[in-house]
Structure formats: structure tokens, C-alpha cells
PDB file of C-alpha atoms in Angstrom:
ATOM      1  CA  UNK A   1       0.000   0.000   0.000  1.00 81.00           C
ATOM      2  CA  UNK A   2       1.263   2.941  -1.283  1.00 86.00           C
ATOM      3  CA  UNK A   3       2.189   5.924   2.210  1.00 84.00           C
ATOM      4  CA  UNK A   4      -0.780   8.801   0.213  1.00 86.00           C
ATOM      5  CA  UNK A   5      -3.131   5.404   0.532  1.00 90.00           C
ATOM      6  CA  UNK A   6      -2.339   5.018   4.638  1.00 91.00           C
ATOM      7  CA  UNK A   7      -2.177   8.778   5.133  1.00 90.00           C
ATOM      8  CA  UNK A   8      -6.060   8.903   3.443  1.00 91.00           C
ATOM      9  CA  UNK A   9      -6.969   5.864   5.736  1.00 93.00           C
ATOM     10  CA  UNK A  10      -5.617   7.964   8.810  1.00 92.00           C
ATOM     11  CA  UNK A  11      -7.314  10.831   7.679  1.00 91.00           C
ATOM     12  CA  UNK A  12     -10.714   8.953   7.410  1.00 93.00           C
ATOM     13  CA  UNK A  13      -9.989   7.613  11.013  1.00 93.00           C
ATOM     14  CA  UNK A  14      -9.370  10.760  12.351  1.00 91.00           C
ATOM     15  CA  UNK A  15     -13.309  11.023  11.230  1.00 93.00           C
ATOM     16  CA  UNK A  16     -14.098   8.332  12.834  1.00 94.00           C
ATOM     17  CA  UNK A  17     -14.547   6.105  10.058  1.00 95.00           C
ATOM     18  CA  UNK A  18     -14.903   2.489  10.835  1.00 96.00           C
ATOM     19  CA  UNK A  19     -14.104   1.106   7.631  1.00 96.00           C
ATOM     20  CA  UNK A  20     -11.039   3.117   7.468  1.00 95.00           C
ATOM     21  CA  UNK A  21      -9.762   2.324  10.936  1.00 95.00           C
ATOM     22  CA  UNK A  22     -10.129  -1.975   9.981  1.00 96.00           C
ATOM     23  CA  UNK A  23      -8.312  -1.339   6.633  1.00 96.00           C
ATOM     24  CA  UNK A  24      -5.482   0.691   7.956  1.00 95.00           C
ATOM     25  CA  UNK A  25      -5.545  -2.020  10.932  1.00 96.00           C
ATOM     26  CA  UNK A  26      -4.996  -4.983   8.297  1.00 96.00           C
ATOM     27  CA  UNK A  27      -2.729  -3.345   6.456  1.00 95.00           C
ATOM     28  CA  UNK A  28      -0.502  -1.878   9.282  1.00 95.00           C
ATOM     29  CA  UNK A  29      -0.888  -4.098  12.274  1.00 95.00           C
ATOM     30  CA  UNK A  30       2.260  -6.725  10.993  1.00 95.00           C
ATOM     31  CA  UNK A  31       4.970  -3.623  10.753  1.00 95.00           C
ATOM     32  CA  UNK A  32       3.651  -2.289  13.869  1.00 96.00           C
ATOM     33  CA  UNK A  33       3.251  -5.978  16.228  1.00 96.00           C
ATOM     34  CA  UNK A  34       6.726  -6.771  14.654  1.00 95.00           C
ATOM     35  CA  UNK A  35       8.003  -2.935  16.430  1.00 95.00           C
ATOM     36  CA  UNK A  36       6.452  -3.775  19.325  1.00 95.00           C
ATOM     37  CA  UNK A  37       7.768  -7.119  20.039  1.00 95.00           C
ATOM     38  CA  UNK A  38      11.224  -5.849  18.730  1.00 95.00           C
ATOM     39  CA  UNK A  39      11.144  -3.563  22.058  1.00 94.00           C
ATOM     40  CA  UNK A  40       8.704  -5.802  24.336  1.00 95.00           C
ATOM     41  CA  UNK A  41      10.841  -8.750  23.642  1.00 93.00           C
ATOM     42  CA  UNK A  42       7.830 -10.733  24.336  1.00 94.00           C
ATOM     43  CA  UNK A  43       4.896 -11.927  22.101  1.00 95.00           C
ATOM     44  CA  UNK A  44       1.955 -11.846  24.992  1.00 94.00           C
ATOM     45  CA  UNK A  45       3.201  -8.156  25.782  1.00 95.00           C
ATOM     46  CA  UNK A  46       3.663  -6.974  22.361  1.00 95.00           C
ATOM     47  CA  UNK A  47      -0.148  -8.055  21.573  1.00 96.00           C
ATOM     48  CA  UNK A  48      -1.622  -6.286  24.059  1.00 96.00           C
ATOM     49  CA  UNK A  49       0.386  -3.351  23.033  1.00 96.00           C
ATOM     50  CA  UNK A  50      -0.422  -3.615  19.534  1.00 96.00           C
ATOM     51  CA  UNK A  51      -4.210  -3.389  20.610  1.00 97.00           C
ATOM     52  CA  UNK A  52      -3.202  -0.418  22.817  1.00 96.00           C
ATOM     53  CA  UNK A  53      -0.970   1.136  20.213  1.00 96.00           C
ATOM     54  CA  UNK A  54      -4.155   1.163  17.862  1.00 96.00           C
ATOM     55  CA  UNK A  55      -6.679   2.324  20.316  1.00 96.00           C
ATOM     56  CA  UNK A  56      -4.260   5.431  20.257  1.00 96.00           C
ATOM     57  CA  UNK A  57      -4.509   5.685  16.370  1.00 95.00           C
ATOM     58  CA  UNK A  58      -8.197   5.606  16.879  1.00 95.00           C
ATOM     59  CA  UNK A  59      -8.197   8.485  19.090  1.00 94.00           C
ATOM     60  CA  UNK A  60      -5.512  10.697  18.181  1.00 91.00           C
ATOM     61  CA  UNK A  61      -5.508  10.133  13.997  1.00 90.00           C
ATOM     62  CA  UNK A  62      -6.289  13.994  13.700  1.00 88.00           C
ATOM     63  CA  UNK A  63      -3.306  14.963  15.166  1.00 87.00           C
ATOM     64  CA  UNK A  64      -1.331  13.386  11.886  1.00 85.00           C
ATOM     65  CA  UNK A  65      -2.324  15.865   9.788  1.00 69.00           C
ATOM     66  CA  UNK A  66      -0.502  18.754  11.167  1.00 58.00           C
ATOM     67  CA  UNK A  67       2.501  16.120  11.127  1.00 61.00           C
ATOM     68  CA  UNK A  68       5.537  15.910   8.651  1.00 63.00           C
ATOM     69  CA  UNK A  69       6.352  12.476   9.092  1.00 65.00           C
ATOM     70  CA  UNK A  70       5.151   9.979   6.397  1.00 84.00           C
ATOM     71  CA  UNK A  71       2.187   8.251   7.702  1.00 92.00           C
ATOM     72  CA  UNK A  72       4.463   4.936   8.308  1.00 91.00           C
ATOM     73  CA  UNK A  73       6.691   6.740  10.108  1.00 90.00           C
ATOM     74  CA  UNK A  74       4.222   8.451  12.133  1.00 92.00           C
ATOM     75  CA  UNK A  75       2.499   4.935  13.070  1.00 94.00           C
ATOM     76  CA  UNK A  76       5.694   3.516  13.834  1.00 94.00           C
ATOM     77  CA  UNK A  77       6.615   6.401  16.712  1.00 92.00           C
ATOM     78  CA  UNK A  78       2.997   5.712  18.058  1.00 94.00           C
ATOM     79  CA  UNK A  79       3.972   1.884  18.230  1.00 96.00           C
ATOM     80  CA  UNK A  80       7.665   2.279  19.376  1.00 96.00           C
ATOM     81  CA  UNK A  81       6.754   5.068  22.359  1.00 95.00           C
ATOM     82  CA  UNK A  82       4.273   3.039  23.305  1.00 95.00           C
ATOM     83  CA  UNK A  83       5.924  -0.159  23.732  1.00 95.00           C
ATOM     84  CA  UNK A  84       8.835   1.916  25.810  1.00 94.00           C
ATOM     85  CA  UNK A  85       6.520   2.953  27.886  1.00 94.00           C
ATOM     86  CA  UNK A  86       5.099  -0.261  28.569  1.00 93.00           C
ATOM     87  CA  UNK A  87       8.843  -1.148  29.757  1.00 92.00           C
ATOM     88  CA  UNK A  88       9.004   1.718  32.138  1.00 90.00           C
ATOM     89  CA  UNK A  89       5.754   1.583  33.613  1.00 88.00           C
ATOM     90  CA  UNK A  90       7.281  -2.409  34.727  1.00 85.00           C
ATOM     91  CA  UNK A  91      10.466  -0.984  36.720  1.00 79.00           C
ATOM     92  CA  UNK A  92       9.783  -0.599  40.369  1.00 69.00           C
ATOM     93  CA  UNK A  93       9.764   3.452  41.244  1.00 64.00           C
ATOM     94  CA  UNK A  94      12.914   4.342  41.941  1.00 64.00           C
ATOM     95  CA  UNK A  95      12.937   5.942  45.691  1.00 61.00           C
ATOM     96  CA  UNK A  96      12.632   9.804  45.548  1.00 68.00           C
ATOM     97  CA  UNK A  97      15.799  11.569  46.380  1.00 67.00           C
ATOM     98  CA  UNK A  98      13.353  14.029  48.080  1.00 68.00           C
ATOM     99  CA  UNK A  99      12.440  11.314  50.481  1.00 65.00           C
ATOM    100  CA  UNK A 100      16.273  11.411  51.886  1.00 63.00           C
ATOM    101  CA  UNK A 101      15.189  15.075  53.392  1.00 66.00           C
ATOM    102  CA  UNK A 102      13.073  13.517  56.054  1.00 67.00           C
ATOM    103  CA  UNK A 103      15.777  10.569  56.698  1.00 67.00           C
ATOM    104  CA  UNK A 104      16.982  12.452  60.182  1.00 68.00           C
ATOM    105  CA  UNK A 105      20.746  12.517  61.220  1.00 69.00           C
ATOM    106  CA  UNK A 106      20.850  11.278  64.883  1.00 72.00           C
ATOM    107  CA  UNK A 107      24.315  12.899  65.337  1.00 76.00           C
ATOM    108  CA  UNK A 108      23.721  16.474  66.781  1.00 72.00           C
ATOM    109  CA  UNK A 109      24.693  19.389  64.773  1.00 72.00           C
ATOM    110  CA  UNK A 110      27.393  21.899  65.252  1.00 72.00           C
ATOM    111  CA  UNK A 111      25.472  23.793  67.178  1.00 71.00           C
ATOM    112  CA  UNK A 112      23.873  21.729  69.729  1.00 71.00           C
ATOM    113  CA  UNK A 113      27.461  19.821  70.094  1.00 71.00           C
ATOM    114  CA  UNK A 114      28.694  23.378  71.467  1.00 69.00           C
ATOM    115  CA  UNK A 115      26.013  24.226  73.916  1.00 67.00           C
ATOM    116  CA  UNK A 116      25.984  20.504  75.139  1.00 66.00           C
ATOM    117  CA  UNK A 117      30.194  21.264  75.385  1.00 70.00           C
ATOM    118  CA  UNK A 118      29.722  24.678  77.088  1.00 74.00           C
ATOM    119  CA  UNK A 119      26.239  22.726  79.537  1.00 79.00           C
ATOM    120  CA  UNK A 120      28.807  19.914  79.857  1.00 80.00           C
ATOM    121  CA  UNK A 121      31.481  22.046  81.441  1.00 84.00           C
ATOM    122  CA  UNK A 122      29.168  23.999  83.683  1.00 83.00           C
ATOM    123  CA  UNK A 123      27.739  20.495  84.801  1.00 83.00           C
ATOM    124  CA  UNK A 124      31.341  19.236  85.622  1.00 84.00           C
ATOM    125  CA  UNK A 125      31.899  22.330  87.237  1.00 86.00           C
ATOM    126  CA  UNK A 126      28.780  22.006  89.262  1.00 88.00           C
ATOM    127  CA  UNK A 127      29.685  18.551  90.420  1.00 87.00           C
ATOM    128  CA  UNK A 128      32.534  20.092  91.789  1.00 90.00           C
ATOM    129  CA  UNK A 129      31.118  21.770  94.597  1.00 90.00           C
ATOM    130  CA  UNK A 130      29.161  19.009  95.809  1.00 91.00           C
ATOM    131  CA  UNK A 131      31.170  16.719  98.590  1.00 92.00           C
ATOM    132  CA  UNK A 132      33.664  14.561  96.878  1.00 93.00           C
ATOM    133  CA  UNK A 133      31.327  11.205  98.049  1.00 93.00           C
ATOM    134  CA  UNK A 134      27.740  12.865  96.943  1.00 92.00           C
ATOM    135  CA  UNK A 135      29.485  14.040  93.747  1.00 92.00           C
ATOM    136  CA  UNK A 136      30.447  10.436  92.912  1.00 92.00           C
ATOM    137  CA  UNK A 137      27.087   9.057  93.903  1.00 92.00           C
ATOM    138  CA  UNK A 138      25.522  11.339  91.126  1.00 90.00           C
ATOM    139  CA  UNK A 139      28.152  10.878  88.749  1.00 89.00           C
ATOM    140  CA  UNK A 140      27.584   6.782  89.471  1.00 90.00           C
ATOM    141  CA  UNK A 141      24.167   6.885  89.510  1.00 90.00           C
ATOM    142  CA  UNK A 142      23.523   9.900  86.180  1.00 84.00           C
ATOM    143  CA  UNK A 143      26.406   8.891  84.197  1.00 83.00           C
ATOM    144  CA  UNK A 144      27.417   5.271  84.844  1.00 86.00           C
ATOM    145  CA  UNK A 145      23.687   3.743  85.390  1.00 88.00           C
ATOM    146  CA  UNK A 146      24.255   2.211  88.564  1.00 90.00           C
ATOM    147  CA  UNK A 147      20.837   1.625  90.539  1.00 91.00           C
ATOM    148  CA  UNK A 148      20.598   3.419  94.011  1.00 91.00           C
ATOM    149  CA  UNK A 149      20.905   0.042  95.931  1.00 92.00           C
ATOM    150  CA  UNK A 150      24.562  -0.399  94.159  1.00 91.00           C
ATOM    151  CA  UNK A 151      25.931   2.894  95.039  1.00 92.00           C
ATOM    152  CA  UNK A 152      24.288   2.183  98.927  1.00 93.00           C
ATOM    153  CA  UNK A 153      26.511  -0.604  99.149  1.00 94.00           C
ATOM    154  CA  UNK A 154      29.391   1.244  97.732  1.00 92.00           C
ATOM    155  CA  UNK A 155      29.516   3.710  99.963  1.00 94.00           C
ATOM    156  CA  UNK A 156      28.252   1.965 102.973  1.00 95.00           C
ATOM    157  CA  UNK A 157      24.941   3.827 103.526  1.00 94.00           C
ATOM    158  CA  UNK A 158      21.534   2.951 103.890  1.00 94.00           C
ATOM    159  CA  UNK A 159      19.397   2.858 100.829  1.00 92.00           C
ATOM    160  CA  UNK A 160      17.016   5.708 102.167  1.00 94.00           C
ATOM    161  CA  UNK A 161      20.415   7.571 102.998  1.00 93.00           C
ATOM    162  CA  UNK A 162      21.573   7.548  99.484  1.00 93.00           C
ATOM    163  CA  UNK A 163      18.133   8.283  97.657  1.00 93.00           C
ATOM    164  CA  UNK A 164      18.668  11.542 100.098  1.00 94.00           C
ATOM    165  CA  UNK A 165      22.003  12.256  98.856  1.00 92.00           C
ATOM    166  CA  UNK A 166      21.082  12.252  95.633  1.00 92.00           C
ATOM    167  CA  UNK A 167      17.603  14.318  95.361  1.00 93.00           C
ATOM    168  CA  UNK A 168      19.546  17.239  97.377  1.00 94.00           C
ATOM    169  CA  UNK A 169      22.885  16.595  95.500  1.00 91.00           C
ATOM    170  CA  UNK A 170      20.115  17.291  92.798  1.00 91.00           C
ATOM    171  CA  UNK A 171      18.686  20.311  94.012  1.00 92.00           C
ATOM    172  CA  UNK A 172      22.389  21.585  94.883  1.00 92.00           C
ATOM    173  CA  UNK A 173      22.858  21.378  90.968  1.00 88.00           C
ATOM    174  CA  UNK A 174      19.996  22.861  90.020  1.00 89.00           C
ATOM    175  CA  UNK A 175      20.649  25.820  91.779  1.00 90.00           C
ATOM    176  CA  UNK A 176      24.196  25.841  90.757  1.00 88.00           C
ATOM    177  CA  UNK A 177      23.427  25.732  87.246  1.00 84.00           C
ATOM    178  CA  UNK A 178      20.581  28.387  87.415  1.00 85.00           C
ATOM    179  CA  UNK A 179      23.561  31.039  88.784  1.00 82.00           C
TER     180      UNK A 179
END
């Protein structure tokens, strides 16, 4: 079939014309399955995107005429683009680089990592002018994790006695680090 012969079929398509559309089907649909399964790689897949790739003729034929490909061509990019897309729409989605934004860093920034130097000083500091043996029991119990019934038996004290030292070793800081 001569390319003015297809380009009148897709003209008569683009009008909806039945007749048209089945000739230009029979006379196009071998060139355009053999595209498809070229890229597809698979018969199943390429003949359900031949049916696709004509469904698209159907509804976009009046689009050819403002075209300068010959009508082959222009049947072929239908079939080929479509077929492509066929083969990205079966990738999994990549992940979304904008995703990574919410991915949180659990290091602490610049900043916080010189107030908690500058707070960690003015603890230490703190701790300093608490007795040598209550300073101990907070540092032991605060910074080491021992329980209260470890650091009893350290120092020799009654449990109640070092659950004392410790709330008004507390409050002694508190006060400290409120100067």
C-alpha cells in the first residue's frame, strides 16, 4: 500500500470512520506488532500493546495531519513510544531523592554539640562543689547507670540515705546551674 493510501486511511480515522480504521488495521498491524515485540521482547506483551498502540490511532488520527512524518513513520513512533513505555511503567519506582530530606541525622549538629560542650562544662563544674562522696554518687548513679541500691553498698549507707544524697545533690545542681 502505497504511504498517500495510509495517510487517506488515517485521515478517514481521524473522522471516525470504521471502515477506514479496519483497513489501515490490516494493512498496518504486521509492521507495527513486529516494532512492538522488537522492544517488548515478548509476544503476549507486544499483543496487548499492539491493541493499545491502535486504540491510540483511533483516538488521536487527527493529530497526523498537522505532522511531517510519512504516515508509516508516524504509526511507527505511536507503536515504538508506546511499547517503551510499557517497559518503564514495569520498573519498580525508583525511591525519591526528596524522600532522603526527612531521613533524620541522629548525630547532633554543630550547634547543639557546642552548647551541650559549654552545659557539659558547667555540669562538671557544678559537680565540683558538691562533697567529693555525693558528687560520685551522682556521677555513678547519672552517668554510669548504677541503681541506688549499688551505690548504697558502695559507699556503705543505707538505701534511704543515698536516695537523700542524691535528690539534694540534685537540688544543689539545680541551683548551681541556674547562677
Amino acid at each position: 500500500m502505497a504511504p498517500q493510501d495510509i495517510s487517506k486511511l488515517i485521515v478517514r480515522t481521524s473522522m471516525k470512520d470504521r471502515a477506514a480504521f479496519d483497513l489501515l488495521y490490516k494493512q498496518t498491524s504486521g509492521k507495527l506488532f513486529g516494532v512492538c515485540l522488537r522492544v517488548l521482547r515478548d509476544r503476549g506483551d507486544a499483543e496487548e500493546a499492539l491493541q493499545e498502540v491502535f486504540v491510540k490511532i483511533w483516538t488521536k488520527a487527527d493529530r497526523f495531519a498537522v505532522s511531517d512524518l510519512s504516515p508509516i513513520s508516524w504509526l511507527v513512533a505511536i507503536a515504538r513510544n508506546h511499547a517503551i513505555d510499557r517497559i518503564r511503567a514495569r520498573r519498580s519506582p525508583s525511591a525519591n531523592i526528596d524522600a532522603a530530606l526527612d531521613v533524620a541525622d541522629p548525630t547532633p549538629g554543630p550547634e547543639a554539640m557546642a552548647v551541650a560542650g559549654g552545659e557539659t562544662e558547667r555540669i562538671h563544674h557544678c559537680l565540683d562543689e558538691l562533697e567529693k562522696d555525693r558528687a560520685a554518687a551522682v556521677r555513678g548513679a547519672y552517668l554510669s547507670g548504677e541503681s541506688y541500691a549499688e551505690l548504697a553498698e558502695r559507699f556503705k549507707v543505707p538505701l534511704n540515705t543515698m536516695r537523700t544524697w542524691l535528690r539534694r545533690s540534685l537540688l544543689k545542681l539545680r541551683e548551681c546551674l541556674e547562677r
